[in-house]
mmCIF file with all atom_site columns, C-alpha atoms in Angstrom:
data_model
loop_
_atom_site.group_PDB
_atom_site.id
_atom_site.type_symbol
_atom_site.label_atom_id
_atom_site.label_alt_id
_atom_site.label_comp_id
_atom_site.label_asym_id
_atom_site.label_entity_id
_atom_site.label_seq_id
_atom_site.pdbx_PDB_ins_code
_atom_site.Cartn_x
_atom_site.Cartn_y
_atom_site.Cartn_z
_atom_site.occupancy
_atom_site.B_iso_or_equiv
_atom_site.pdbx_formal_charge
_atom_site.auth_seq_id
_atom_site.auth_comp_id
_atom_site.auth_asym_id
_atom_site.auth_atom_id
_atom_site.pdbx_PDB_model_num
ATOM 1   C CA . GLY A 1 1   ? 18.373 -61.709 16.768 1.00 52.00 ? 34  GLY A CA 1
ATOM 2   C CA . LYS A 1 2   ? 14.750 -61.529 17.772 1.00 56.00 ? 35  LYS A CA 1
ATOM 3   C CA . GLY A 1 3   ? 13.683 -58.771 20.139 1.00 64.00 ? 36  GLY A CA 1
ATOM 4   C CA . GLY A 1 4   ? 13.408 -59.588 23.821 1.00 69.00 ? 37  GLY A CA 1
ATOM 5   C CA . ILE A 1 5   ? 15.924 -62.451 23.911 1.00 71.00 ? 38  ILE A CA 1
ATOM 6   C CA . GLY A 1 6   ? 18.488 -60.679 26.064 1.00 77.00 ? 39  GLY A CA 1
ATOM 7   C CA . LYS A 1 7   ? 20.954 -59.053 23.654 1.00 84.00 ? 40  LYS A CA 1
ATOM 8   C CA . SER A 1 8   ? 21.054 -55.831 25.692 1.00 87.00 ? 41  SER A CA 1
ATOM 9   C CA . MET A 1 9   ? 21.428 -57.758 28.941 1.00 90.00 ? 42  MET A CA 1
ATOM 10  C CA . VAL A 1 10  ? 24.410 -59.676 27.544 1.00 92.00 ? 43  VAL A CA 1
ATOM 11  C CA . SER A 1 11  ? 26.037 -56.583 26.021 1.00 94.00 ? 44  SER A CA 1
ATOM 12  C CA . SER A 1 12  ? 25.601 -54.650 29.295 1.00 94.00 ? 45  SER A CA 1
ATOM 13  C CA . HIS A 1 13  ? 27.289 -57.458 31.206 1.00 95.00 ? 46  HIS A CA 1
ATOM 14  C CA . ILE A 1 14  ? 30.158 -57.523 28.701 1.00 97.00 ? 47  ILE A CA 1
ATOM 15  C CA . THR A 1 15  ? 30.584 -53.756 29.105 1.00 97.00 ? 48  THR A CA 1
ATOM 16  C CA . TYR A 1 16  ? 30.555 -54.046 32.897 1.00 96.00 ? 49  TYR A CA 1
ATOM 17  C CA . GLY A 1 17  ? 32.980 -56.980 32.896 1.00 97.00 ? 50  GLY A CA 1
ATOM 18  C CA . LEU A 1 18  ? 35.465 -55.145 30.683 1.00 98.00 ? 51  LEU A CA 1
ATOM 19  C CA . ALA A 1 19  ? 35.286 -52.018 32.857 1.00 98.00 ? 52  ALA A CA 1
ATOM 20  C CA . ASP A 1 20  ? 35.751 -54.173 35.944 1.00 97.00 ? 53  ASP A CA 1
ATOM 21  C CA . LYS A 1 21  ? 39.009 -55.389 34.362 1.00 97.00 ? 54  LYS A CA 1
ATOM 22  C CA . GLY A 1 22  ? 40.205 -51.797 34.008 1.00 97.00 ? 55  GLY A CA 1
ATOM 23  C CA . LEU A 1 23  ? 39.084 -50.809 30.511 1.00 98.00 ? 56  LEU A CA 1
ATOM 24  C CA . ARG A 1 24  ? 37.413 -47.518 29.640 1.00 98.00 ? 57  ARG A CA 1
ATOM 25  C CA . VAL A 1 25  ? 34.310 -48.587 27.702 1.00 98.00 ? 58  VAL A CA 1
ATOM 26  C CA . MET A 1 26  ? 31.566 -46.687 25.922 1.00 98.00 ? 59  MET A CA 1
ATOM 27  C CA . HIS A 1 27  ? 28.321 -48.633 25.588 1.00 97.00 ? 60  HIS A CA 1
ATOM 28  C CA . VAL A 1 28  ? 26.154 -47.331 22.727 1.00 95.00 ? 61  VAL A CA 1
ATOM 29  C CA . GLY A 1 29  ? 22.582 -48.587 22.555 1.00 92.00 ? 62  GLY A CA 1
ATOM 30  C CA . CYS A 1 30  ? 21.300 -48.693 18.984 1.00 86.00 ? 63  CYS A CA 1
ATOM 31  C CA . ASP A 1 31  ? 17.643 -49.576 19.532 1.00 80.00 ? 64  ASP A CA 1
ATOM 32  C CA . PRO A 1 32  ? 14.948 -46.956 18.845 1.00 76.00 ? 65  PRO A CA 1
ATOM 33  C CA . LYS A 1 33  ? 13.528 -47.695 22.335 1.00 78.00 ? 66  LYS A CA 1
ATOM 34  C CA . HIS A 1 34  ? 16.828 -46.299 23.721 1.00 77.00 ? 67  HIS A CA 1
ATOM 35  C CA . ASP A 1 35  ? 16.847 -48.549 26.763 1.00 83.00 ? 68  ASP A CA 1
ATOM 36  C CA . SER A 1 36  ? 20.063 -50.543 26.284 1.00 87.00 ? 69  SER A CA 1
ATOM 37  C CA . THR A 1 37  ? 22.016 -48.542 28.861 1.00 93.00 ? 70  THR A CA 1
ATOM 38  C CA . ARG A 1 38  ? 19.396 -48.597 31.639 1.00 91.00 ? 71  ARG A CA 1
ATOM 39  C CA . LEU A 1 39  ? 21.070 -51.471 33.476 1.00 90.00 ? 72  LEU A CA 1
ATOM 40  C CA . LEU A 1 40  ? 24.427 -49.667 33.408 1.00 95.00 ? 73  LEU A CA 1
ATOM 41  C CA . LEU A 1 41  ? 22.810 -46.419 34.582 1.00 95.00 ? 74  LEU A CA 1
ATOM 42  C CA . GLU A 1 42  ? 20.879 -48.015 37.462 1.00 91.00 ? 75  GLU A CA 1
ATOM 43  C CA . GLY A 1 43  ? 17.509 -47.729 35.717 1.00 90.00 ? 76  GLY A CA 1
ATOM 44  C CA . LYS A 1 44  ? 17.898 -44.163 34.455 1.00 92.00 ? 77  LYS A CA 1
ATOM 45  C CA . MET A 1 45  ? 16.608 -43.409 30.961 1.00 90.00 ? 78  MET A CA 1
ATOM 46  C CA . THR A 1 46  ? 18.716 -40.941 29.017 1.00 92.00 ? 79  THR A CA 1
ATOM 47  C CA . PRO A 1 47  ? 17.916 -38.773 26.013 1.00 93.00 ? 80  PRO A CA 1
ATOM 48  C CA . ALA A 1 48  ? 18.751 -40.367 22.683 1.00 94.00 ? 81  ALA A CA 1
ATOM 49  C CA . ILE A 1 49  ? 21.353 -38.733 20.464 1.00 94.00 ? 82  ILE A CA 1
ATOM 50  C CA . LEU A 1 50  ? 18.824 -38.357 17.632 1.00 92.00 ? 83  LEU A CA 1
ATOM 51  C CA . ASP A 1 51  ? 16.329 -36.652 19.942 1.00 92.00 ? 84  ASP A CA 1
ATOM 52  C CA . VAL A 1 52  ? 18.983 -34.178 21.086 1.00 95.00 ? 85  VAL A CA 1
ATOM 53  C CA . LEU A 1 53  ? 19.995 -33.569 17.458 1.00 92.00 ? 86  LEU A CA 1
ATOM 54  C CA . LYS A 1 54  ? 16.358 -32.903 16.486 1.00 91.00 ? 87  LYS A CA 1
ATOM 55  C CA . LYS A 1 55  ? 15.986 -30.344 19.293 1.00 94.00 ? 88  LYS A CA 1
ATOM 56  C CA . LYS A 1 56  ? 19.108 -28.575 18.017 1.00 92.00 ? 89  LYS A CA 1
ATOM 57  C CA . ASP A 1 57  ? 18.010 -28.721 14.356 1.00 91.00 ? 90  ASP A CA 1
ATOM 58  C CA . PHE A 1 58  ? 20.819 -31.218 13.690 1.00 86.00 ? 91  PHE A CA 1
ATOM 59  C CA . LYS A 1 59  ? 23.499 -28.599 14.456 1.00 90.00 ? 92  LYS A CA 1
ATOM 60  C CA . ILE A 1 60  ? 26.187 -30.702 16.119 1.00 89.00 ? 93  ILE A CA 1
ATOM 61  C CA . ARG A 1 61  ? 28.165 -27.603 17.124 1.00 90.00 ? 94  ARG A CA 1
ATOM 62  C CA . GLU A 1 62  ? 25.300 -26.702 19.512 1.00 93.00 ? 95  GLU A CA 1
ATOM 63  C CA . ILE A 1 63  ? 25.553 -30.031 21.354 1.00 94.00 ? 96  ILE A CA 1
ATOM 64  C CA . ASP A 1 64  ? 27.874 -30.764 24.261 1.00 95.00 ? 97  ASP A CA 1
ATOM 65  C CA . LEU A 1 65  ? 29.212 -34.256 24.861 1.00 96.00 ? 98  LEU A CA 1
ATOM 66  C CA . GLU A 1 66  ? 27.503 -34.240 28.277 1.00 96.00 ? 99  GLU A CA 1
ATOM 67  C CA . ASP A 1 67  ? 24.136 -33.867 26.490 1.00 96.00 ? 100 ASP A CA 1
ATOM 68  C CA . VAL A 1 68  ? 24.456 -37.319 24.904 1.00 96.00 ? 101 VAL A CA 1
ATOM 69  C CA . VAL A 1 69  ? 27.016 -39.331 26.925 1.00 98.00 ? 102 VAL A CA 1
ATOM 70  C CA . PHE A 1 70  ? 26.415 -40.335 30.536 1.00 97.00 ? 103 PHE A CA 1
ATOM 71  C CA . ARG A 1 71  ? 28.780 -41.765 33.136 1.00 97.00 ? 104 ARG A CA 1
ATOM 72  C CA . SER A 1 72  ? 27.722 -44.934 34.924 1.00 96.00 ? 105 SER A CA 1
ATOM 73  C CA . PRO A 1 73  ? 27.254 -44.649 38.695 1.00 95.00 ? 106 PRO A CA 1
ATOM 74  C CA . SER A 1 74  ? 29.225 -47.925 38.861 1.00 93.00 ? 107 SER A CA 1
ATOM 75  C CA . ASN A 1 75  ? 32.389 -45.997 37.920 1.00 93.00 ? 108 ASN A CA 1
ATOM 76  C CA . ALA A 1 76  ? 32.929 -45.257 41.620 1.00 93.00 ? 109 ALA A CA 1
ATOM 77  C CA . HIS A 1 77  ? 33.897 -48.871 42.314 1.00 94.00 ? 110 HIS A CA 1
ATOM 78  C CA . LEU A 1 78  ? 35.233 -50.136 38.965 1.00 95.00 ? 111 LEU A CA 1
ATOM 79  C CA . ALA A 1 79  ? 38.886 -50.336 37.947 1.00 95.00 ? 112 ALA A CA 1
ATOM 80  C CA . GLY A 1 80  ? 37.881 -48.845 34.573 1.00 95.00 ? 113 GLY A CA 1
ATOM 81  C CA . LYS A 1 81  ? 35.048 -46.572 33.463 1.00 97.00 ? 114 LYS A CA 1
ATOM 82  C CA . ILE A 1 82  ? 31.701 -46.945 31.698 1.00 98.00 ? 115 ILE A CA 1
ATOM 83  C CA . TYR A 1 83  ? 30.224 -44.221 29.487 1.00 98.00 ? 116 TYR A CA 1
ATOM 84  C CA . CYS A 1 84  ? 26.750 -44.653 27.990 1.00 97.00 ? 117 CYS A CA 1
ATOM 85  C CA . ALA A 1 85  ? 24.930 -43.258 24.965 1.00 97.00 ? 118 ALA A CA 1
ATOM 86  C CA . GLU A 1 86  ? 21.742 -44.168 23.116 1.00 95.00 ? 119 GLU A CA 1
ATOM 87  C CA . SER A 1 87  ? 21.335 -43.570 19.392 1.00 92.00 ? 120 SER A CA 1
ATOM 88  C CA . GLY A 1 88  ? 17.535 -43.581 19.290 1.00 85.00 ? 121 GLY A CA 1
ATOM 89  C CA . GLY A 1 89  ? 15.751 -43.843 15.974 1.00 72.00 ? 122 GLY A CA 1
ATOM 90  C CA . PRO A 1 90  ? 12.396 -44.053 14.232 1.00 66.00 ? 123 PRO A CA 1
ATOM 91  C CA . GLU A 1 91  ? 9.487  -46.158 15.446 1.00 64.00 ? 124 GLU A CA 1
ATOM 92  C CA . PRO A 1 92  ? 9.368  -49.673 13.924 1.00 59.00 ? 125 PRO A CA 1
ATOM 93  C CA . GLY A 1 93  ? 8.277  -49.538 10.291 1.00 60.00 ? 126 GLY A CA 1
ATOM 94  C CA . ALA A 1 94  ? 8.660  -45.756 10.099 1.00 62.00 ? 127 ALA A CA 1
ATOM 95  C CA . GLY A 1 95  ? 12.123 -45.192 8.739  1.00 61.00 ? 128 GLY A CA 1
ATOM 96  C CA . CYS A 1 96  ? 15.628 -46.547 8.765  1.00 63.00 ? 129 CYS A CA 1
ATOM 97  C CA . SER A 1 97  ? 17.150 -47.451 12.121 1.00 63.00 ? 130 SER A CA 1
ATOM 98  C CA . GLY A 1 98  ? 20.491 -48.017 10.405 1.00 65.00 ? 131 GLY A CA 1
ATOM 99  C CA . LYS A 1 99  ? 20.623 -44.384 9.307  1.00 72.00 ? 132 LYS A CA 1
ATOM 100 C CA . GLY A 1 100 ? 19.863 -43.298 12.867 1.00 75.00 ? 133 GLY A CA 1
ATOM 101 C CA . VAL A 1 101 ? 22.746 -45.377 14.195 1.00 82.00 ? 134 VAL A CA 1
ATOM 102 C CA . THR A 1 102 ? 25.047 -43.932 11.536 1.00 85.00 ? 135 THR A CA 1
ATOM 103 C CA . GLU A 1 103 ? 24.037 -40.383 12.507 1.00 86.00 ? 136 GLU A CA 1
ATOM 104 C CA . ALA A 1 104 ? 24.678 -41.157 16.176 1.00 89.00 ? 137 ALA A CA 1
ATOM 105 C CA . MET A 1 105 ? 28.118 -42.578 15.351 1.00 91.00 ? 138 MET A CA 1
ATOM 106 C CA . ARG A 1 106 ? 28.901 -39.477 13.310 1.00 92.00 ? 139 ARG A CA 1
ATOM 107 C CA . THR A 1 107 ? 27.833 -37.261 16.210 1.00 95.00 ? 140 THR A CA 1
ATOM 108 C CA . LEU A 1 108 ? 30.005 -39.107 18.741 1.00 96.00 ? 141 LEU A CA 1
ATOM 109 C CA . ALA A 1 109 ? 32.963 -38.864 16.349 1.00 96.00 ? 142 ALA A CA 1
ATOM 110 C CA . SER A 1 110 ? 32.384 -35.127 15.772 1.00 95.00 ? 143 SER A CA 1
ATOM 111 C CA . LEU A 1 111 ? 32.216 -34.550 19.527 1.00 96.00 ? 144 LEU A CA 1
ATOM 112 C CA . ARG A 1 112 ? 35.461 -36.549 19.914 1.00 97.00 ? 145 ARG A CA 1
ATOM 113 C CA . ALA A 1 113 ? 33.988 -38.866 22.536 1.00 97.00 ? 146 ALA A CA 1
ATOM 114 C CA . ALA A 1 114 ? 36.684 -41.537 22.137 1.00 96.00 ? 147 ALA A CA 1
ATOM 115 C CA . GLU A 1 115 ? 39.493 -39.021 22.629 1.00 98.00 ? 148 GLU A CA 1
ATOM 116 C CA . THR A 1 116 ? 37.778 -37.068 25.403 1.00 97.00 ? 149 THR A CA 1
ATOM 117 C CA . PHE A 1 117 ? 37.165 -40.155 27.535 1.00 97.00 ? 150 PHE A CA 1
ATOM 118 C CA . ASP A 1 118 ? 40.372 -41.928 26.425 1.00 98.00 ? 151 ASP A CA 1
ATOM 119 C CA . LEU A 1 119 ? 38.324 -44.991 25.496 1.00 98.00 ? 152 LEU A CA 1
ATOM 120 C CA . ASP A 1 120 ? 39.780 -48.450 25.066 1.00 98.00 ? 153 ASP A CA 1
ATOM 121 C CA . LEU A 1 121 ? 36.645 -49.841 23.470 1.00 96.00 ? 154 LEU A CA 1
ATOM 122 C CA . VAL A 1 122 ? 33.238 -48.831 22.126 1.00 96.00 ? 155 VAL A CA 1
ATOM 123 C CA . LEU A 1 123 ? 30.575 -51.536 22.316 1.00 95.00 ? 156 LEU A CA 1
ATOM 124 C CA . TYR A 1 124 ? 27.518 -51.114 20.076 1.00 92.00 ? 157 TYR A CA 1
ATOM 125 C CA . ASP A 1 125 ? 24.383 -52.965 21.190 1.00 90.00 ? 158 ASP A CA 1
ATOM 126 C CA . VAL A 1 126 ? 22.722 -53.261 17.787 1.00 82.00 ? 159 VAL A CA 1
ATOM 127 C CA . LEU A 1 127 ? 19.292 -54.397 16.695 1.00 73.00 ? 160 LEU A CA 1
ATOM 128 C CA . GLY A 1 128 ? 18.822 -57.913 15.462 1.00 65.00 ? 161 GLY A CA 1
ATOM 129 C CA . ASP A 1 129 ? 16.986 -56.588 12.422 1.00 59.00 ? 162 ASP A CA 1
ATOM 130 C CA . VAL A 1 130 ? 17.653 -53.147 10.992 1.00 56.00 ? 163 VAL A CA 1
ATOM 131 C CA . VAL A 1 131 ? 14.571 -52.000 9.114  1.00 55.00 ? 164 VAL A CA 1
ATOM 132 C CA . CYS A 1 132 ? 15.234 -49.591 6.259  1.00 58.00 ? 165 CYS A CA 1
ATOM 133 C CA . GLY A 1 133 ? 12.327 -50.159 3.918  1.00 50.00 ? 166 GLY A CA 1
ATOM 134 C CA . GLY A 1 134 ? 9.535  -48.978 6.159  1.00 47.00 ? 167 GLY A CA 1
ATOM 135 C CA . PHE A 1 135 ? 8.354  -52.541 6.848  1.00 44.00 ? 168 PHE A CA 1
ATOM 136 C CA . ALA A 1 136 ? 8.335  -54.243 10.226 1.00 51.00 ? 169 ALA A CA 1
ATOM 137 C CA . MET A 1 137 ? 7.119  -57.488 11.704 1.00 50.00 ? 170 MET A CA 1
ATOM 138 C CA . PRO A 1 138 ? 3.767  -57.099 13.519 1.00 48.00 ? 171 PRO A CA 1
#
């Protein structure tokens, strides 16, 4: 879908609703702007997985799960739990967002996020248009 139509708002509400019902949910934002989880984190911006990987020269063994996954402050009053991560990615027209999302997924799997947090569900808030050819709409 087109940018700015509320996909992240809807996905955040789905994540919250599922956690309110008792599920342990990880919400992964897959937009290069890395702002999908802001609503769930009460406005806080978090570092993107790709940015953390770049700082560590893409050495996953030097990254801790707490560097890339953040607990929602809402967990204090929910029956379940919300964990948040942002994949990050290249600027529009400057690379392949899909590859960035894949790298983020690989990182979360290597760090055993699903097992560590005993997740019931991982929700990916994906872009409406994944650009991989270096072209973007103006």
